Short mmCIF file of C-alpha atoms and ligand atoms in Angstrom, two decimals:
data_model
loop_
_atom_site.label_atom_id
_atom_site.label_comp_id
_atom_site.label_asym_id
_atom_site.label_seq_id
_atom_site.Cartn_x
_atom_site.Cartn_y
_atom_site.Cartn_z
CA MET A 1 -12.05 91.26 10.74
CA ILE A 2 -9.75 92.31 7.90
CA GLU A 3 -10.23 90.56 4.58
CA ILE A 4 -7.89 90.73 1.62
CA ARG A 5 -9.53 89.29 -1.46
CA GLY A 6 -7.80 88.35 -4.68
CA LEU A 7 -5.15 91.05 -4.44
CA ALA A 8 -2.90 91.29 -7.51
CA LYS A 9 -0.34 93.81 -8.70
CA SER A 10 1.58 94.12 -11.94
CA TYR A 11 4.38 96.56 -12.61
CA GLY A 12 4.21 96.79 -16.41
CA ASP A 13 4.43 93.20 -17.60
CA HIS A 14 5.95 91.95 -14.33
CA GLN A 15 3.34 90.49 -11.99
CA ALA A 16 4.63 91.05 -8.45
CA LEU A 17 1.53 89.73 -6.62
CA HIS A 18 -0.80 86.91 -7.68
CA ASP A 19 -4.29 86.55 -6.24
CA VAL A 20 -3.49 86.96 -2.53
CA SER A 21 -6.43 86.31 -0.18
CA LEU A 22 -6.15 86.46 3.62
CA SER A 23 -8.53 86.97 6.53
CA ILE A 24 -7.01 88.37 9.69
CA ARG A 25 -8.73 88.38 13.08
CA PRO A 26 -8.63 91.37 15.45
CA GLY A 27 -5.47 91.19 17.54
CA GLU A 28 -3.85 88.51 15.39
CA PHE A 29 -0.07 88.85 14.85
CA VAL A 30 0.69 87.64 11.33
CA VAL A 31 4.20 87.62 9.87
CA VAL A 32 4.63 87.71 6.11
CA LEU A 33 7.85 85.83 5.50
CA GLY A 34 9.70 85.82 2.22
CA PRO A 35 13.01 86.59 0.55
CA SER A 36 13.84 89.94 -0.97
CA GLY A 37 11.72 90.50 -4.09
CA ALA A 38 8.93 88.12 -2.97
CA GLY A 39 6.37 90.94 -3.02
CA LYS A 40 6.09 91.69 0.72
CA SER A 41 6.29 95.48 0.38
CA THR A 42 4.01 95.41 -2.65
CA LEU A 43 1.40 93.54 -0.58
CA LEU A 44 1.43 96.08 2.27
CA ARG A 45 1.51 99.03 -0.12
CA CYS A 46 -1.49 97.69 -2.01
CA ILE A 47 -3.39 97.22 1.24
CA ASN A 48 -2.99 100.83 2.33
CA ARG A 49 -3.07 102.06 -1.28
CA LEU A 50 0.31 103.71 -1.38
CA ILE A 51 0.17 101.92 -4.72
CA GLU A 52 -2.96 100.96 -6.63
CA PRO A 53 -3.58 97.21 -6.90
CA THR A 54 -4.28 95.76 -10.32
CA ALA A 55 -7.11 93.64 -8.90
CA GLY A 56 -8.68 92.73 -5.58
CA ASP A 57 -10.31 94.30 -2.61
CA ILE A 58 -9.72 94.97 1.09
CA LEU A 59 -12.59 94.88 3.57
CA VAL A 60 -12.50 96.16 7.15
CA ASP A 61 -15.39 94.74 9.16
CA GLY A 62 -17.23 94.05 5.91
CA THR A 63 -16.76 97.54 4.44
CA SER A 64 -14.84 97.59 1.19
CA LEU A 65 -12.03 100.12 0.96
CA SER A 66 -12.21 100.94 -2.72
CA SER A 67 -10.33 103.92 -4.04
CA ASN A 68 -12.86 106.73 -3.86
CA ARG A 69 -11.94 109.60 -1.61
CA ARG A 70 -14.29 109.00 1.33
CA ASP A 71 -13.19 105.40 1.55
CA LEU A 72 -9.56 106.42 1.45
CA ARG A 73 -10.16 108.51 4.54
CA LEU A 74 -11.74 105.49 6.19
CA LEU A 75 -8.69 103.48 5.16
CA ARG A 76 -6.24 106.01 6.62
CA ARG A 77 -8.10 105.94 9.93
CA ASN A 78 -8.27 102.17 10.15
CA VAL A 79 -4.89 101.16 8.81
CA ALA A 80 -1.61 102.37 10.33
CA MET A 81 1.80 101.78 8.85
CA ILE A 82 5.26 101.34 10.35
CA PHE A 83 8.25 101.66 8.05
CA GLN A 84 11.78 100.35 8.17
CA GLN A 85 13.01 103.91 8.57
CA HIS A 86 10.57 105.12 11.24
CA ASN A 87 10.11 108.50 9.42
CA LEU A 88 9.98 110.59 12.60
CA VAL A 89 10.25 114.36 12.34
CA LYS A 90 13.74 114.79 13.78
CA ARG A 91 13.45 118.27 15.29
CA LEU A 92 10.08 117.63 16.97
CA SER A 93 9.67 116.15 20.43
CA VAL A 94 8.80 112.49 20.87
CA LEU A 95 5.33 113.48 22.11
CA LYS A 96 4.64 115.71 19.08
CA ASN A 97 5.75 112.93 16.77
CA VAL A 98 3.21 110.60 18.38
CA LEU A 99 0.52 113.29 18.22
CA VAL A 100 0.99 113.26 14.44
CA GLY A 101 -0.83 109.93 14.67
CA ARG A 102 -3.87 111.82 16.00
CA MET A 103 -3.93 114.41 13.23
CA ALA A 104 -6.50 112.63 11.05
CA ASP A 105 -9.04 113.40 13.79
CA LEU A 106 -8.00 117.02 14.21
CA SER A 107 -9.17 120.15 12.37
CA PRO A 108 -6.56 121.38 9.87
CA ILE A 109 -6.25 124.71 11.73
CA LEU A 110 -5.52 123.12 15.09
CA SER A 111 -3.09 120.67 13.58
CA SER A 112 -1.23 123.37 11.62
CA LEU A 113 -0.85 125.34 14.85
CA GLN A 114 0.21 122.12 16.62
CA LEU A 115 -2.52 122.72 19.21
CA PHE A 116 -3.53 119.34 20.47
CA PRO A 117 -6.56 118.73 22.68
CA GLU A 118 -5.80 117.37 26.14
CA ALA A 119 -7.60 114.13 25.26
CA ASP A 120 -5.19 113.55 22.36
CA VAL A 121 -2.17 114.24 24.55
CA LYS A 122 -3.52 111.63 26.99
CA ILE A 123 -3.89 109.07 24.19
CA ALA A 124 -0.38 109.84 22.92
CA MET A 125 1.14 109.48 26.41
CA HIS A 126 -0.66 106.17 26.89
CA CYS A 127 0.74 104.90 23.58
CA LEU A 128 4.24 105.96 24.66
CA GLU A 129 3.72 104.03 27.91
CA GLN A 130 2.80 100.94 25.89
CA VAL A 131 6.27 100.96 24.32
CA ALA A 132 8.00 102.14 27.54
CA MET A 133 8.99 105.52 26.07
CA SER A 134 6.86 107.96 28.08
CA HIS A 135 9.89 109.08 30.11
CA LYS A 136 11.37 110.52 26.88
CA ALA A 137 8.20 112.33 25.76
CA ARG A 138 9.89 115.77 25.83
CA ASN A 139 13.14 114.68 24.15
CA ARG A 140 13.84 115.55 20.55
CA ALA A 141 13.26 112.59 18.25
CA ASP A 142 16.80 112.75 16.86
CA ALA A 143 18.26 112.33 20.36
CA LEU A 144 17.02 108.73 20.50
CA SER A 145 18.70 105.48 19.49
CA GLY A 146 17.44 103.58 16.43
CA GLY A 147 15.47 101.10 18.54
CA GLU A 148 13.89 103.89 20.60
CA GLN A 149 12.93 105.76 17.44
CA GLN A 150 11.22 102.66 16.11
CA ARG A 151 9.32 102.29 19.43
CA VAL A 152 8.13 105.88 19.01
CA GLY A 153 7.12 104.96 15.44
CA ILE A 154 5.01 102.17 16.92
CA ALA A 155 3.49 104.59 19.46
CA ARG A 156 2.61 107.01 16.64
CA ALA A 157 0.87 104.21 14.74
CA LEU A 158 -0.95 103.12 17.94
CA ALA A 159 -2.11 106.71 18.54
CA GLN A 160 -4.04 106.49 15.30
CA GLN A 161 -6.16 103.83 17.08
CA PRO A 162 -6.24 101.68 13.96
CA LYS A 163 -7.86 98.29 13.50
CA PHE A 164 -4.98 97.10 11.39
CA MET A 165 -1.24 97.72 11.62
CA LEU A 166 1.10 97.14 8.69
CA ALA A 167 4.82 96.92 9.44
CA ASP A 168 7.26 96.70 6.54
CA GLU A 169 10.49 95.14 7.81
CA PRO A 170 10.33 97.23 11.00
CA VAL A 171 13.62 95.86 12.37
CA ALA A 172 15.67 95.62 9.18
CA SER A 173 18.14 98.29 10.29
CA LEU A 174 18.48 97.20 13.93
CA ASP A 175 20.85 94.79 15.70
CA PRO A 176 19.42 91.42 16.86
CA LYS A 177 18.91 92.35 20.53
CA THR A 178 17.19 95.65 19.67
CA SER A 179 15.17 93.91 16.96
CA ARG A 180 13.73 91.49 19.50
CA THR A 181 12.91 94.32 21.91
CA VAL A 182 11.10 96.24 19.17
CA LEU A 183 9.18 93.18 17.94
CA ASN A 184 8.20 92.39 21.53
CA TYR A 185 6.78 95.88 22.02
CA LEU A 186 5.00 95.77 18.67
CA LYS A 187 3.35 92.45 19.48
CA LYS A 188 2.50 93.27 23.10
CA SER A 189 1.03 96.71 22.44
CA CYS A 190 -1.08 95.53 19.48
CA LYS A 191 -2.38 92.63 21.59
CA GLU A 192 -3.32 95.07 24.37
CA SER A 193 -5.22 97.23 21.88
CA ASN A 194 -6.67 94.29 19.88
CA ILE A 195 -5.04 95.52 16.67
CA ALA A 196 -4.41 93.00 13.86
CA VAL A 197 -0.82 93.10 12.58
CA LEU A 198 0.67 92.16 9.26
CA CYS A 199 4.43 92.36 9.73
CA ASN A 200 6.85 91.76 6.86
CA LEU A 201 10.09 90.03 7.80
CA HIS A 202 12.77 88.28 5.83
CA GLN A 203 14.39 86.63 8.89
CA ILE A 204 13.08 83.10 9.49
CA ASP A 205 14.18 83.15 13.15
CA TYR A 206 12.16 86.24 14.08
CA ALA A 207 9.14 85.01 12.15
CA LEU A 208 9.12 81.73 14.07
CA GLU A 209 9.76 83.43 17.38
CA PHE A 210 7.09 86.13 17.17
CA ALA A 211 4.41 85.09 14.68
CA GLU A 212 1.10 83.58 15.72
CA ARG A 213 0.62 82.80 12.06
CA VAL A 214 3.10 82.76 9.21
CA VAL A 215 2.20 83.67 5.65
CA GLY A 216 4.98 82.48 3.35
CA LEU A 217 5.31 84.55 0.20
CA SER A 218 7.38 83.42 -2.77
CA ALA A 219 7.46 85.16 -6.14
CA GLY A 220 4.21 86.97 -5.30
CA ARG A 221 2.26 83.88 -4.28
CA VAL A 222 1.18 82.63 -0.85
CA VAL A 223 2.92 79.26 -0.50
CA TYR A 224 2.22 78.74 3.22
CA ASP A 225 -0.42 80.06 5.61
CA GLY A 226 -0.47 78.55 9.06
CA ALA A 227 1.08 78.15 12.48
CA PRO A 228 4.83 78.71 12.99
CA ALA A 229 4.99 75.13 14.28
CA GLY A 230 4.02 73.92 10.81
CA VAL A 231 6.99 75.63 9.15
CA SER A 232 8.99 72.54 8.21
CA GLY A 233 12.14 72.30 6.13
CA ASP A 234 9.93 71.73 3.07
CA VAL A 235 7.94 74.88 3.79
CA ILE A 236 11.17 76.86 4.14
CA ARG A 237 12.35 75.43 0.81
CA SER A 238 9.11 76.51 -0.86
CA ILE A 239 9.40 80.05 0.53
CA TYR A 240 13.13 80.31 -0.23
CA PRO A 241 13.70 78.51 -3.52
CA GLY A 242 17.42 79.41 -3.33
CA LEU A 243 18.02 77.03 -0.47
CA ASP A 244 21.73 76.96 -1.20
CA ASP A 245 21.80 80.29 0.58
CA PRO A 246 23.75 79.54 3.79
CA ASN A 247 21.54 81.93 5.81
CA VAL A 248 18.51 79.85 4.97
CA LEU A 249 20.25 76.59 5.83
CA ASP A 250 21.52 78.06 9.11
CA ALA A 251 18.08 79.26 10.09
CA ALA A 252 16.50 75.90 9.26
CA GLN A 253 19.18 74.21 11.35
CA ARG A 254 18.63 76.58 14.29
CA LEU A 255 14.90 76.00 14.02
CA THR A 256 15.36 72.24 14.38
CA GLU A 257 17.74 72.73 17.32
CA ARG A 258 15.40 75.15 19.05
CA ARG A 259 12.44 72.79 18.64
CA ARG A 260 14.50 69.98 20.11
CA ALA A 261 15.63 72.18 23.03
CA ALA A 262 12.04 73.33 23.66
CA ALA A 263 10.79 69.72 23.61
CA GLU A 264 13.55 68.67 26.03
CA ALA A 265 12.75 71.60 28.34
CA GLU A 266 9.09 70.60 28.30
CA ILE A 267 9.91 67.00 29.17
CA ALA A 268 12.23 68.16 31.97
CA LEU A 269 9.49 70.45 33.31
CA ALA A 270 6.91 67.64 33.17
CA ALA A 271 9.36 65.34 34.98
CA THR A 272 9.93 67.96 37.70
CA SER A 273 6.22 68.49 38.20
CA VAL A 274 5.64 64.72 38.41
CA ALA A 275 8.43 64.49 41.01
CA THR A 276 7.02 67.45 42.96
CA THR A 277 3.51 66.01 42.87
CA SER A 278 4.67 62.62 44.13
CA VAL A 279 6.76 64.23 46.91
CA GLU A 280 3.73 66.35 47.90
CA GLY A 281 1.55 63.26 47.66
CA ARG A 282 3.76 61.45 50.13
CA ALA A 283 4.02 64.36 52.58
N1 LIG B 301 7.92 100.34 -8.50
C1 LIG B 301 8.26 99.19 -9.07
N2 LIG B 301 8.38 99.07 -10.40
C2 LIG B 301 8.70 97.89 -10.99
N3 LIG B 301 8.92 96.75 -10.32
C3 LIG B 301 8.82 96.81 -8.98
C4 LIG B 301 8.49 98.01 -8.28
N4 LIG B 301 8.45 97.74 -6.95
C5 LIG B 301 8.75 96.43 -6.83
N5 LIG B 301 8.97 95.86 -8.02
C6 LIG B 301 9.30 94.44 -8.27
O1 LIG B 301 8.27 93.64 -7.70
C7 LIG B 301 8.80 92.50 -7.03
C8 LIG B 301 8.39 92.53 -5.56
O2 LIG B 301 9.05 93.62 -4.93
P1 LIG B 301 8.80 94.00 -3.41
O3 LIG B 301 7.35 94.05 -3.15
O4 LIG B 301 9.60 95.20 -3.10
O5 LIG B 301 9.41 92.71 -2.67
P2 LIG B 301 9.94 92.54 -1.16
O6 LIG B 301 9.37 93.65 -0.34
O7 LIG B 301 9.46 91.19 -0.74
O8 LIG B 301 11.43 92.60 -1.24
C9 LIG B 301 10.29 92.55 -7.27
O9 LIG B 301 10.58 91.75 -8.39
C10 LIG B 301 10.56 94.00 -7.56
O10 LIG B 301 11.69 94.15 -8.39
MG1 LIG B 302 10.31 95.07 0.88
#
């Protein structure tokens, strides 16, 4: 269990996060949804202490990750991060990039020589299989497409064998089809490994499609925390105060249409199964 308690962050006199508290179960896929400037990146960066929170605490399985050095090591082992720009080392092979995820467990001498134990190579290859990239293990990272690079970024984070995965707008620079593929792999592989995910997105559609739970962030405050099915027009308005934005209106409209289509499909399916049952019943 990951617990975020009373997290707050001020940049000078601007408070970017206000008293955020969340508990996340192992394997849960949580999307943090909010417009640009809502504080999504600040939240993730405070959790893994790329920046120091002004107040609050993070607990992994009851252990507080305060800022002393030993605890920071514990934090780095337990919490993996995926960035918008996957940050792969271009000239290294895909496999070596994923092995970077194992380095925290390796002696500095071995890691500086890039000598990786067979067991680590096995873990790295398994992680590449989880995102369907093992066939490109020997390719150079810069020979891959953007979507493939992001899948390798996911494999590298998986190789760390974390309890918690933070993804900051992992599909912001990808086209819609590739974005869905990447989000699918992220969700599936973290489910397989029982890793809790906090994934920042600004696109309402993707949030509703992939999230098991949506945390709506607006001006640094949690304004919604619940199932995607509960994201109504009012909830969208509270997350996106500038509702005049046509993108927001479009997404809300598509949401309503998709819900209607899904409900109709369900009714059609139920009708078919009733028909099949009665035909079978008669036979
Ligand atoms: N390093 C910083 N210094 C000052 N203000 C910052 C800094 N980083 C972010 N902010 C401000 O904090 C707010 C939240 O930013 P951010 O967490 O990047 O939001 P998001 O990721 O949702 O777009 C914004 O108003 C932003 O301008
Ligand atoms: Mg951001």
